[in-house]
mmCIF file with all atom_site columns, C-alpha atoms in Angstrom:
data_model
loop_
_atom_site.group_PDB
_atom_site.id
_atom_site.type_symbol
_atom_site.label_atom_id
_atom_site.label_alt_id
_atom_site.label_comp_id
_atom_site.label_asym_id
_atom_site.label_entity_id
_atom_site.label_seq_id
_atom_site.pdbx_PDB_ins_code
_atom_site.Cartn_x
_atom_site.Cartn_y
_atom_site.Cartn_z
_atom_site.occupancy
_atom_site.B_iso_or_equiv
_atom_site.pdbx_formal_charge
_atom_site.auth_seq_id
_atom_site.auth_comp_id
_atom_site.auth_asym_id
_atom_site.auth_atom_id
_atom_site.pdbx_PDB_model_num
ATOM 1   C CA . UNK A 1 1   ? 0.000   0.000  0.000   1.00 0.00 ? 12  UNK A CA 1
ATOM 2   C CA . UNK A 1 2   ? 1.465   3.363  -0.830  1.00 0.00 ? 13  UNK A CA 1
ATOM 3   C CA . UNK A 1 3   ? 1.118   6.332  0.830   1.00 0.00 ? 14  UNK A CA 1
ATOM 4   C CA . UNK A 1 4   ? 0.504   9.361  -0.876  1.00 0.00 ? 15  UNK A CA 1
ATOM 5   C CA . UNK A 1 5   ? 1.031   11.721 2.094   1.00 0.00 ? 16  UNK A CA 1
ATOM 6   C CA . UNK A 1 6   ? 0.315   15.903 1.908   1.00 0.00 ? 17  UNK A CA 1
ATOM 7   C CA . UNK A 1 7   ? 2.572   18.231 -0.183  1.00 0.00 ? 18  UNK A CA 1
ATOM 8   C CA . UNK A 1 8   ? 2.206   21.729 -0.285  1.00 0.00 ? 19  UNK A CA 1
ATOM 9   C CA . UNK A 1 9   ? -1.007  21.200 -2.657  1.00 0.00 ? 20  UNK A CA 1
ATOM 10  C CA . UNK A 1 10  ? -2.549  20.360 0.412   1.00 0.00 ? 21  UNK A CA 1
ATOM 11  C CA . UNK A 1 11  ? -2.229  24.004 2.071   1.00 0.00 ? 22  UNK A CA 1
ATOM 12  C CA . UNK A 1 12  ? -4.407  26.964 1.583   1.00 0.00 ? 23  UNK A CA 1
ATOM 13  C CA . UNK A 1 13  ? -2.908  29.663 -1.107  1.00 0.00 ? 24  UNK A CA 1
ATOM 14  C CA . UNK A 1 14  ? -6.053  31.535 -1.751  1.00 0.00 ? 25  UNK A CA 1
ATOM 15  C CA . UNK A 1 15  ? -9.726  31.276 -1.354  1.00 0.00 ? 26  UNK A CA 1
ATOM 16  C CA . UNK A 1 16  ? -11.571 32.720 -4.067  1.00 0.00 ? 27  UNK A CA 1
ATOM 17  C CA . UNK A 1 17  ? -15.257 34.050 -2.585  1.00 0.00 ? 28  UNK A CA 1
ATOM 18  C CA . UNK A 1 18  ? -17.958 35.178 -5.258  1.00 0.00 ? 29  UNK A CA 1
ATOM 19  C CA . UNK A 1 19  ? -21.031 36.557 -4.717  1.00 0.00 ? 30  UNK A CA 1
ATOM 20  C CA . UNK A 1 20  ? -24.450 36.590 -6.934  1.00 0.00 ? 31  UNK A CA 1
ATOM 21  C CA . UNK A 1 21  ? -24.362 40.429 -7.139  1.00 0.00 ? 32  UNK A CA 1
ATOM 22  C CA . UNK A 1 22  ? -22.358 43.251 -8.482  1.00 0.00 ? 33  UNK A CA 1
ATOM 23  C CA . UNK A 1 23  ? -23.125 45.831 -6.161  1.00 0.00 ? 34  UNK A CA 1
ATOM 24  C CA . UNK A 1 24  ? -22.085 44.650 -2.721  1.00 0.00 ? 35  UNK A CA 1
ATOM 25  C CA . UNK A 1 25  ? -19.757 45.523 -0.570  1.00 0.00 ? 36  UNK A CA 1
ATOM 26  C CA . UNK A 1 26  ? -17.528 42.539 -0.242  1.00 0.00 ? 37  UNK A CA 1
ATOM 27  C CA . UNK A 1 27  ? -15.245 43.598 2.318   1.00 0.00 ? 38  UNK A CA 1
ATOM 28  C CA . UNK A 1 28  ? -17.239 41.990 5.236   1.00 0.00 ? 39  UNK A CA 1
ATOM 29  C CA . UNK A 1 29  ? -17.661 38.351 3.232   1.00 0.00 ? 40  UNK A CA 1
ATOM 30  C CA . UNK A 1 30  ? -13.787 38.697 2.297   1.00 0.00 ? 41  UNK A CA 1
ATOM 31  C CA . UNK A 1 31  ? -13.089 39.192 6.806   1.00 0.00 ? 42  UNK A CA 1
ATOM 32  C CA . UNK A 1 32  ? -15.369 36.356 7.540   1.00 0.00 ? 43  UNK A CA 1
ATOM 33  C CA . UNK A 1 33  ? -13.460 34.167 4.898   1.00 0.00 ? 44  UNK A CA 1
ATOM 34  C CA . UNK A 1 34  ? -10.237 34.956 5.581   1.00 0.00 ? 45  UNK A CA 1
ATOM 35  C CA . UNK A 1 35  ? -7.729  32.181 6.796   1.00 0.00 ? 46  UNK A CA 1
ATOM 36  C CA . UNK A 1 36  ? -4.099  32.630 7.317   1.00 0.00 ? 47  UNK A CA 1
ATOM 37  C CA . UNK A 1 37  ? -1.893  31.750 4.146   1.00 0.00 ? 48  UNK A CA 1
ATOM 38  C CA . UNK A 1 38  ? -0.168  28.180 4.325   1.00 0.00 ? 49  UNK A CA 1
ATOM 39  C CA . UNK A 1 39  ? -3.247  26.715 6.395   1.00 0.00 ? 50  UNK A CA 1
ATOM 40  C CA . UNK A 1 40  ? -3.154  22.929 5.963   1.00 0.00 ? 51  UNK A CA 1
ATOM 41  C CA . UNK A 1 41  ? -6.329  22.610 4.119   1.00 0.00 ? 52  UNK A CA 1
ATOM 42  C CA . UNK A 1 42  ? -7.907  19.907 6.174   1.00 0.00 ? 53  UNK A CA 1
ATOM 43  C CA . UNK A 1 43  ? -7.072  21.822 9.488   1.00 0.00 ? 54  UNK A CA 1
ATOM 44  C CA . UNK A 1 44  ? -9.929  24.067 8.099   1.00 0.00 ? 55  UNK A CA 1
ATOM 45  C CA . UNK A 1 45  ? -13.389 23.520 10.111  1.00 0.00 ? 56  UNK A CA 1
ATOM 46  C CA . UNK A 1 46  ? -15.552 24.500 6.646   1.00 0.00 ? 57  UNK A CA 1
ATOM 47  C CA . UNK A 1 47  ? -18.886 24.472 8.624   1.00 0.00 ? 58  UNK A CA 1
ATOM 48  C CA . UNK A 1 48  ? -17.305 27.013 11.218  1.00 0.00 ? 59  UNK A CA 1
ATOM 49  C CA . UNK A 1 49  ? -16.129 28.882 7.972   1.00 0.00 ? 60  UNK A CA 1
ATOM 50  C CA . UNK A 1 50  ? -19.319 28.846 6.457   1.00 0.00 ? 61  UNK A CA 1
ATOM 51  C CA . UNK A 1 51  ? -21.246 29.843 9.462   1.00 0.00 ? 62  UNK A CA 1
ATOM 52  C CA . UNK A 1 52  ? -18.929 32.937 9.474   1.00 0.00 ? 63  UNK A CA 1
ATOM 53  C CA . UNK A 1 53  ? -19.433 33.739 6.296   1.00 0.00 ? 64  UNK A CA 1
ATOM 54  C CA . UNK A 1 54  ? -23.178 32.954 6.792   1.00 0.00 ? 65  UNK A CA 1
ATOM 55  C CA . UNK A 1 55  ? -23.515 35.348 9.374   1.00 0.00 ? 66  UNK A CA 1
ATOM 56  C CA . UNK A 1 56  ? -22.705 38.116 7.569   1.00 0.00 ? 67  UNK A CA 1
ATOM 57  C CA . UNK A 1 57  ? -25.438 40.807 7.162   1.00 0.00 ? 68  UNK A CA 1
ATOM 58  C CA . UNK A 1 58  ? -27.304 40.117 3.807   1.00 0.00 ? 69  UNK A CA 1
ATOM 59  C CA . UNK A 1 59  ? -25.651 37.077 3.261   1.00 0.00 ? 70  UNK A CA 1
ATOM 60  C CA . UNK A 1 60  ? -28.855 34.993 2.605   1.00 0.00 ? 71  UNK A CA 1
ATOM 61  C CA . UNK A 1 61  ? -26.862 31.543 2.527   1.00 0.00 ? 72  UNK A CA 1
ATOM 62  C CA . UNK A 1 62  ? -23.869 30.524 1.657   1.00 0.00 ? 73  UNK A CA 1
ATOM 63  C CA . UNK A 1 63  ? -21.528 27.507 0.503   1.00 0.00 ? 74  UNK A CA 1
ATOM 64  C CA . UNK A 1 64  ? -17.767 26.988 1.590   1.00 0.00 ? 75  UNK A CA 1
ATOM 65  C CA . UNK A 1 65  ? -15.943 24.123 -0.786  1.00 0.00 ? 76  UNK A CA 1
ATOM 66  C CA . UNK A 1 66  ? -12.394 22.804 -0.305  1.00 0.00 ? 77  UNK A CA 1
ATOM 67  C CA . UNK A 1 67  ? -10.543 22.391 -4.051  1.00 0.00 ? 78  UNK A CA 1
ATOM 68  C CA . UNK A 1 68  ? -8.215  19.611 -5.192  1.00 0.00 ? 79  UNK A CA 1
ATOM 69  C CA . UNK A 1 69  ? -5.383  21.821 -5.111  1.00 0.00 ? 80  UNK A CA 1
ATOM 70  C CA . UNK A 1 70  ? -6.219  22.679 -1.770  1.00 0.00 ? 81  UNK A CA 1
ATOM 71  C CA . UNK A 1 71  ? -7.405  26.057 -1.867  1.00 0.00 ? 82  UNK A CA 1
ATOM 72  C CA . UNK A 1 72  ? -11.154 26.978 -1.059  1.00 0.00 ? 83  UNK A CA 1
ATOM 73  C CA . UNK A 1 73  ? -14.148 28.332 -2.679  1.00 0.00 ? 84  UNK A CA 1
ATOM 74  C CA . UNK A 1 74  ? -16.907 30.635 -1.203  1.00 0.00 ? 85  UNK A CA 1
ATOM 75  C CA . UNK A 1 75  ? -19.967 31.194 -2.762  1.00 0.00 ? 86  UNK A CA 1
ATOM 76  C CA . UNK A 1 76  ? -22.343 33.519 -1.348  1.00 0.00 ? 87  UNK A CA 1
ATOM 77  C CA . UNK A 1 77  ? -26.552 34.411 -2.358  1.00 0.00 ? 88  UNK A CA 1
ATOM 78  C CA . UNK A 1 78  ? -27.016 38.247 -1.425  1.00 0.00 ? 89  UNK A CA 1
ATOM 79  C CA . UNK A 1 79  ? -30.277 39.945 0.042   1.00 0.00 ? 90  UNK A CA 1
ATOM 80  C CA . UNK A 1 80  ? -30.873 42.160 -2.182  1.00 0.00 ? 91  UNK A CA 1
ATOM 81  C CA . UNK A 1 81  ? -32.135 45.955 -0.483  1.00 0.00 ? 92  UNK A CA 1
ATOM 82  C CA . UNK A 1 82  ? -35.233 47.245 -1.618  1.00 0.00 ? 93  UNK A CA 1
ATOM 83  C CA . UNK A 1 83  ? -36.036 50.044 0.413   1.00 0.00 ? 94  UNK A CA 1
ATOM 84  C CA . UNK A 1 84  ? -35.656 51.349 4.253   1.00 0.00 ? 95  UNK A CA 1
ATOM 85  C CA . UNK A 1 85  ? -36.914 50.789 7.213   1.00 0.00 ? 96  UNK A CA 1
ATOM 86  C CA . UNK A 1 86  ? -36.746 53.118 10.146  1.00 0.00 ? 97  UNK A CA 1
ATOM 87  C CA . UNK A 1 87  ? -37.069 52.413 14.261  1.00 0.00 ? 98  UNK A CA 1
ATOM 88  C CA . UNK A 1 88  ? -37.044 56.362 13.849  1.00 0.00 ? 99  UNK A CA 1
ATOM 89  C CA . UNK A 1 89  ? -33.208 57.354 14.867  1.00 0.00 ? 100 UNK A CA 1
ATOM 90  C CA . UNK A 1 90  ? -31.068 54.974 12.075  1.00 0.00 ? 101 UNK A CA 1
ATOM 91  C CA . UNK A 1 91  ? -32.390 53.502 8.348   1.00 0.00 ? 102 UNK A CA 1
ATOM 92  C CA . UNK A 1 92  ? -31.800 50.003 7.744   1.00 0.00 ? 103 UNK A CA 1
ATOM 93  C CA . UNK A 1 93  ? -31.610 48.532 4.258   1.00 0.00 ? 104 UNK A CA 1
ATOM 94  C CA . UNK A 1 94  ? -34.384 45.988 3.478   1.00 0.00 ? 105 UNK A CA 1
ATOM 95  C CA . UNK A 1 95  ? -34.849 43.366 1.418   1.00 0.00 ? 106 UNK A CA 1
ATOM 96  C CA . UNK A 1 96  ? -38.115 42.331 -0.646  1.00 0.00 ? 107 UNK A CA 1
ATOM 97  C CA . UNK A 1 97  ? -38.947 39.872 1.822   1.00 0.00 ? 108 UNK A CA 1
ATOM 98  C CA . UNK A 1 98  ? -38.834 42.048 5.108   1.00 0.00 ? 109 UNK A CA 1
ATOM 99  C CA . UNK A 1 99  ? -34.751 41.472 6.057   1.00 0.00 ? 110 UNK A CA 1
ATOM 100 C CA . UNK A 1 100 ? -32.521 43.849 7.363   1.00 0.00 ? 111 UNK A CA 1
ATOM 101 C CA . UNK A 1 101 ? -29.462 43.341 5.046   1.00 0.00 ? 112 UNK A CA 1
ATOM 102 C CA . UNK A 1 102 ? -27.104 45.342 5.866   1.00 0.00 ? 113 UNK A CA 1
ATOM 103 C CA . UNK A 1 103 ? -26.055 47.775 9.115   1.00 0.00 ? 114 UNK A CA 1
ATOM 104 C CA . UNK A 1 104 ? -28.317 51.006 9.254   1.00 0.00 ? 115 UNK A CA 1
ATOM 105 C CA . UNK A 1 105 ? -27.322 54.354 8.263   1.00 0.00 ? 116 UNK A CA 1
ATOM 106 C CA . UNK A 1 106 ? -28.184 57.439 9.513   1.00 0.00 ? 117 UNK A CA 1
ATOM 107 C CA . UNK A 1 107 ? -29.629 59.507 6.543   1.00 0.00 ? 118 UNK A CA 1
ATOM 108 C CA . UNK A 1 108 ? -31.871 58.822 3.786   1.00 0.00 ? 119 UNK A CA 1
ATOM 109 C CA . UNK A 1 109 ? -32.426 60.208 0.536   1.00 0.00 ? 120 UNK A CA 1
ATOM 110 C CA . UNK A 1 110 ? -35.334 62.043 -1.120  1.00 0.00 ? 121 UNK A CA 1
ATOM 111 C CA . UNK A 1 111 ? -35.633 58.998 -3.409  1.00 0.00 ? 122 UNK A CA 1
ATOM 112 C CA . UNK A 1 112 ? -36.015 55.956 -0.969  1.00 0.00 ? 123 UNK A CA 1
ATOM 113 C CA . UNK A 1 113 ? -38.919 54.408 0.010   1.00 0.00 ? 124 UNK A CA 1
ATOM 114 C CA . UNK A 1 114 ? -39.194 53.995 3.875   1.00 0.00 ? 125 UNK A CA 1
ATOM 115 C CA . UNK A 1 115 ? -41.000 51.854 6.457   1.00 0.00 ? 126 UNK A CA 1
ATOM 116 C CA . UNK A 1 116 ? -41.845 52.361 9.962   1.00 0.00 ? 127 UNK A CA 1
ATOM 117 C CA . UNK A 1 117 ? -43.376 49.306 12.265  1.00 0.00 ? 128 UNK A CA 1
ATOM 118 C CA . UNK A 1 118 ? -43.871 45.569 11.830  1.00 0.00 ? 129 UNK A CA 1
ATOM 119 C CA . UNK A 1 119 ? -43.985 44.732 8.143   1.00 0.00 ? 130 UNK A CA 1
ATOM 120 C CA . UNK A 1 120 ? -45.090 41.339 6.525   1.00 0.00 ? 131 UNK A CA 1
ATOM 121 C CA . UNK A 1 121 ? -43.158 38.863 4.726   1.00 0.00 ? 132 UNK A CA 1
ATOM 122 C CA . UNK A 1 122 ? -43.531 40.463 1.542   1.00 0.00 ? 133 UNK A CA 1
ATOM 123 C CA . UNK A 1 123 ? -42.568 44.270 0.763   1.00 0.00 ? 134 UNK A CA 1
ATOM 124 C CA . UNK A 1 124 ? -42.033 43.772 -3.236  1.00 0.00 ? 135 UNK A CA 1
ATOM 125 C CA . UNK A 1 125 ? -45.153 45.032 -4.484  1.00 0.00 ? 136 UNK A CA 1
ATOM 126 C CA . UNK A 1 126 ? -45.950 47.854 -2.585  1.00 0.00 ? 137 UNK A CA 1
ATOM 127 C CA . UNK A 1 127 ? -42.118 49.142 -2.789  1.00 0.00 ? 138 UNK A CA 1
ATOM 128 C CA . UNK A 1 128 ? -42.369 48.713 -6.883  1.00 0.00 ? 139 UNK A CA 1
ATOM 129 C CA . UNK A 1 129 ? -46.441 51.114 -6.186  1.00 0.00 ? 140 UNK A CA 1
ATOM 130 C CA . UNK A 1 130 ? -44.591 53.651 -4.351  1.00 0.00 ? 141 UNK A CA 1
ATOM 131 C CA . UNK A 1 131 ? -42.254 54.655 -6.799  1.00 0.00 ? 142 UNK A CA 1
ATOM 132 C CA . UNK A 1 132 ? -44.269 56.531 -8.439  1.00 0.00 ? 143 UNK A CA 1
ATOM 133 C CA . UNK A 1 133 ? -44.952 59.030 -5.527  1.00 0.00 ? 144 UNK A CA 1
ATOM 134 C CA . UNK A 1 134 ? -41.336 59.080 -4.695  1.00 0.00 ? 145 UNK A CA 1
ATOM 135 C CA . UNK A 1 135 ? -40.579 62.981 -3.568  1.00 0.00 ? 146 UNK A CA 1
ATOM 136 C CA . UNK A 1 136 ? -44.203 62.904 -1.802  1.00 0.00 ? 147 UNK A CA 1
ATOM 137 C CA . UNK A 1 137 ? -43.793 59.864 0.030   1.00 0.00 ? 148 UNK A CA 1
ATOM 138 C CA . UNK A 1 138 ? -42.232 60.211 3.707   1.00 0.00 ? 149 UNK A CA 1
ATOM 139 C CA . UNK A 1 139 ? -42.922 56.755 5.212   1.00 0.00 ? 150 UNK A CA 1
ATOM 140 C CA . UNK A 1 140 ? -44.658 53.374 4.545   1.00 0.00 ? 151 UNK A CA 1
ATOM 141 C CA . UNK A 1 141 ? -46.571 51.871 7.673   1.00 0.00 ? 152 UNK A CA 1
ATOM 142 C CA . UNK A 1 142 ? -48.673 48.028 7.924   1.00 0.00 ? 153 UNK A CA 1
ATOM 143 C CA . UNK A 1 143 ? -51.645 48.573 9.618   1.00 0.00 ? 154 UNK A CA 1
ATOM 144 C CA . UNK A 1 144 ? -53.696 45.864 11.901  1.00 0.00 ? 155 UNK A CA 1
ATOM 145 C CA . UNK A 1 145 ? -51.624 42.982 9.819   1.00 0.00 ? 156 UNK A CA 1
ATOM 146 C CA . UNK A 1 146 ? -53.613 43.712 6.491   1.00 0.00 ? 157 UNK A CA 1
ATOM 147 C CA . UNK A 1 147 ? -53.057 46.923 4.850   1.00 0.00 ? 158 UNK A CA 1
ATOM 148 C CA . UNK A 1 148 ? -51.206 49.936 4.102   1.00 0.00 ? 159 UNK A CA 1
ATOM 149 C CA . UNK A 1 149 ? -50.868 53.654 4.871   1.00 0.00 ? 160 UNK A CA 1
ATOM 150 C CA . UNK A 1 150 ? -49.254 56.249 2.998   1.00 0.00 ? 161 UNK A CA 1
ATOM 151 C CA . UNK A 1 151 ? -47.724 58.689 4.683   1.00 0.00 ? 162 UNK A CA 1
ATOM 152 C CA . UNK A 1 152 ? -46.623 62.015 2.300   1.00 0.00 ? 163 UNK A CA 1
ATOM 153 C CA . UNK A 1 153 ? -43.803 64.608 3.441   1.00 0.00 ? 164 UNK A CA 1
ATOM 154 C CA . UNK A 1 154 ? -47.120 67.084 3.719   1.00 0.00 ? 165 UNK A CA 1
ATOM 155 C CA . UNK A 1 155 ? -48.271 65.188 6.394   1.00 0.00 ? 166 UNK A CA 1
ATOM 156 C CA . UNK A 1 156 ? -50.849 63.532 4.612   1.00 0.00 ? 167 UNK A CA 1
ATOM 157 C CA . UNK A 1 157 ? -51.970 60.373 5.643   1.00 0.00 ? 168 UNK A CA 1
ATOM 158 C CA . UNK A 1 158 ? -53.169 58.204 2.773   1.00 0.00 ? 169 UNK A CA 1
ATOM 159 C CA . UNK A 1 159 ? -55.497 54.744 4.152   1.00 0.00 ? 170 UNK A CA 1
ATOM 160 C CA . UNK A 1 160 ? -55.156 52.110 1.178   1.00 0.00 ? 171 UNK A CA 1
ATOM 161 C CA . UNK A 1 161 ? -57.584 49.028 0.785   1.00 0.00 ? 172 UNK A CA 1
ATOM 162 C CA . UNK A 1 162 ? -56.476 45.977 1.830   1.00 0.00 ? 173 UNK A CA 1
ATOM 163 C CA . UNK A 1 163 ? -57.301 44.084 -1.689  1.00 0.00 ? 174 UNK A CA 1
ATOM 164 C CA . UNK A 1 164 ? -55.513 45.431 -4.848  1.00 0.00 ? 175 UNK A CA 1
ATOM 165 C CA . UNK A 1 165 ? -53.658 49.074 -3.716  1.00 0.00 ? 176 UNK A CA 1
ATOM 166 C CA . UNK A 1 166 ? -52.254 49.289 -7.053  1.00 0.00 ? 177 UNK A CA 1
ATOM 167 C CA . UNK A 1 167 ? -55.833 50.904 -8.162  1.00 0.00 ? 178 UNK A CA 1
ATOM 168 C CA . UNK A 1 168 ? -56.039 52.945 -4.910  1.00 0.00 ? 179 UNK A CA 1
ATOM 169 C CA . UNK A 1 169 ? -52.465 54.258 -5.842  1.00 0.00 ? 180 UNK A CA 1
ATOM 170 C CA . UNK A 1 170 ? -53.383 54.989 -9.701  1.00 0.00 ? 181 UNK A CA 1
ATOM 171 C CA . UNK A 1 171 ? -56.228 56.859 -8.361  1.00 0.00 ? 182 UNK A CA 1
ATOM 172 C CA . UNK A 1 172 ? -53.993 59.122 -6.267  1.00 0.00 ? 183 UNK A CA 1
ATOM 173 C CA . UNK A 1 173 ? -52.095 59.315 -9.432  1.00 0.00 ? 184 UNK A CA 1
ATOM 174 C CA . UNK A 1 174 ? -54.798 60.633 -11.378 1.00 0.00 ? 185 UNK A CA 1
ATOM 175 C CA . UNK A 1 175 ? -55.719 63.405 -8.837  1.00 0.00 ? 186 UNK A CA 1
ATOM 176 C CA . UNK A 1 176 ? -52.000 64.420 -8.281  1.00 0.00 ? 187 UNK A CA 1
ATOM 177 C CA . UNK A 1 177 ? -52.015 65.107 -12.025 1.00 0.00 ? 188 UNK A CA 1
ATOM 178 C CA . UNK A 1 178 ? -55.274 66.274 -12.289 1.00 0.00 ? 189 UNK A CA 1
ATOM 179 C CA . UNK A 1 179 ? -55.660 68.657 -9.020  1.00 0.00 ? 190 UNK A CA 1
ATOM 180 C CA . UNK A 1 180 ? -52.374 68.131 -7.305  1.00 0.00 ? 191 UNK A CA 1
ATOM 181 C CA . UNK A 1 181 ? -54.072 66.670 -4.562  1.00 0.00 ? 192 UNK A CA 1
ATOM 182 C CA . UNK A 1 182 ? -50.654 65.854 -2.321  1.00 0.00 ? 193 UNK A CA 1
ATOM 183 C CA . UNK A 1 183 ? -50.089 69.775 -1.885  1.00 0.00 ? 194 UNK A CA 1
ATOM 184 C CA . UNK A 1 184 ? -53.290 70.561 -0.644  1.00 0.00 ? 195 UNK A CA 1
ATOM 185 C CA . UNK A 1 185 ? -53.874 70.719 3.416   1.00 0.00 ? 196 UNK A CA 1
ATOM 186 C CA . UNK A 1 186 ? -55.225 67.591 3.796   1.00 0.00 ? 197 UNK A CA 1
ATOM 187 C CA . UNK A 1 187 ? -55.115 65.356 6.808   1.00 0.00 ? 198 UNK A CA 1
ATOM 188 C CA . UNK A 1 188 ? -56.282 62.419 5.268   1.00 0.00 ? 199 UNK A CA 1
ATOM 189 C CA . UNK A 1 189 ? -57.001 60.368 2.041   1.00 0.00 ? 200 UNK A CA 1
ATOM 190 C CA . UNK A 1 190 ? -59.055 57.473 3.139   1.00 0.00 ? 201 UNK A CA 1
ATOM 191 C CA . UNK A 1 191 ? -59.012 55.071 0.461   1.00 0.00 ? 202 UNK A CA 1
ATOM 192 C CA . UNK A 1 192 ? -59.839 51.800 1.871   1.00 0.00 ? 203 UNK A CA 1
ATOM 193 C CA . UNK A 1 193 ? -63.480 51.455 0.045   1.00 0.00 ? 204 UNK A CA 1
ATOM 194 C CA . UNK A 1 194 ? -63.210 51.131 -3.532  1.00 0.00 ? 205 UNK A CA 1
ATOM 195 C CA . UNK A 1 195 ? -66.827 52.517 -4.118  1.00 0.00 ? 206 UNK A CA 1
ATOM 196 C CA . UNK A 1 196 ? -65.393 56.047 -2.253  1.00 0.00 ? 207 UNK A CA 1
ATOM 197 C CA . UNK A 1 197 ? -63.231 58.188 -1.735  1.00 0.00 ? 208 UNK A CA 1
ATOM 198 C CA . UNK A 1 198 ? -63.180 60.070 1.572   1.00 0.00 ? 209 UNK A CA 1
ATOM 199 C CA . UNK A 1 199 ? -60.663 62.793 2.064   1.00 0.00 ? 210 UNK A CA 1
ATOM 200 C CA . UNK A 1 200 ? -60.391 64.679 5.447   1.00 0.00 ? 211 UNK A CA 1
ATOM 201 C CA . UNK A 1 201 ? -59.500 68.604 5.784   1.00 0.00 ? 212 UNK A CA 1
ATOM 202 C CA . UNK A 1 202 ? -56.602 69.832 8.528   1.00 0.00 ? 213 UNK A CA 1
ATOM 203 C CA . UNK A 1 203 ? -58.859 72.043 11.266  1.00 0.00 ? 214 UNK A CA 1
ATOM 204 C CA . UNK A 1 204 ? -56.682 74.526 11.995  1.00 0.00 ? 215 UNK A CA 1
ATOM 205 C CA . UNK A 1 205 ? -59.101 76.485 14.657  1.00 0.00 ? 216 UNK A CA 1
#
């Protein structure tokens, strides 16, 4: 029986990560990855690796591989961020399903769409809606579990139906272009009856 023992094949030269997006900063995977040159591959706990790498914020799962040569691969699937959301001091990236990716900053711009408050699983189709009022739009906020308010920069609160807000939001639409409805003083839109539209004047006495 012959022995084929461990050359220097069998030590760690360079682990090659790659990620499913263009966009990210990698500098957090590459930390988590990192193991010190000349490693004897198979002193390398790859689970313990991976759950590093896992860890990372937005990483939504990841695979660690060891190579013939010795050297390792790391493959990672990114969140992807969406919008904001808020716990009103710091803005945290979001993802379409509801996760924090990434840490929070402390600013937002004009052009991101924002939520404050418990949101559901699924943020993808009212993030894509809200576009379109995007320099009216302060905040996004999930009422009782089932629906949505709109709140504008004017401090308008807009009450969409639970069933189909896309309408509700191409109405607003309409009446933005029509009568510029999002610069009146208004305190509220309610929306949430599709047979009516109820809108609410500020009482400033």
């Amino acid at each position: 029986m012959t022995g084929m023992g461990r050359t220097h094949i069998s030590r760690i030269h360079n682990i090659s990560i790659s990620a499913d997006t263009d966009d990210q900063d990698m500098s957090a995977l590459i930390a988590a990855a990192t193991v010190a040159p000349n490693t004897p591959t198979y002193d390398t706990d790859l689970t313990s690796l991976n759950a590093r790498v896992s860890a990372v914020p937005g990483v939504r799962k990841s695979a660690v591989r060891r190579m013939p040569n010795g050297n390792l691969t790391v493959r990672a699937s990114l969140y992807r961020a969406v919008a904001l959301w808020t716990d009103g001091n710091e803005y945290f990236p979001l993802s379409g399903d509801g996760t924090i990716v990434r840490r929070p900053i402390e600013t937002r711009n004009m052009g991101d769409i924002v939520f404050i408050g418990p949101v559901p699983n699924d943020v993808t189709e009212i993030t894509k809606l809200s576009q379109n009022l995007i320099g009216h739009l302060d905040y996004i906020e999930w009422v009782e579990n089932r629906r949505w308010n709109l709140h504008t920069f004017g401090g308008i609160t807009i009450m969409l139906p639970e069933d189909d807000p896309s309408v509700a939001i191409g109405t607003l639409l309409e009446l933005q272009k029509k009568h510029a409805i999002l610069g009146k003083d208004i305190k509220t839109i309610d929306m949430r009856d599709n047979a009516r539209l109820l809108i609410t004047e500020n009482n400033h006495k």
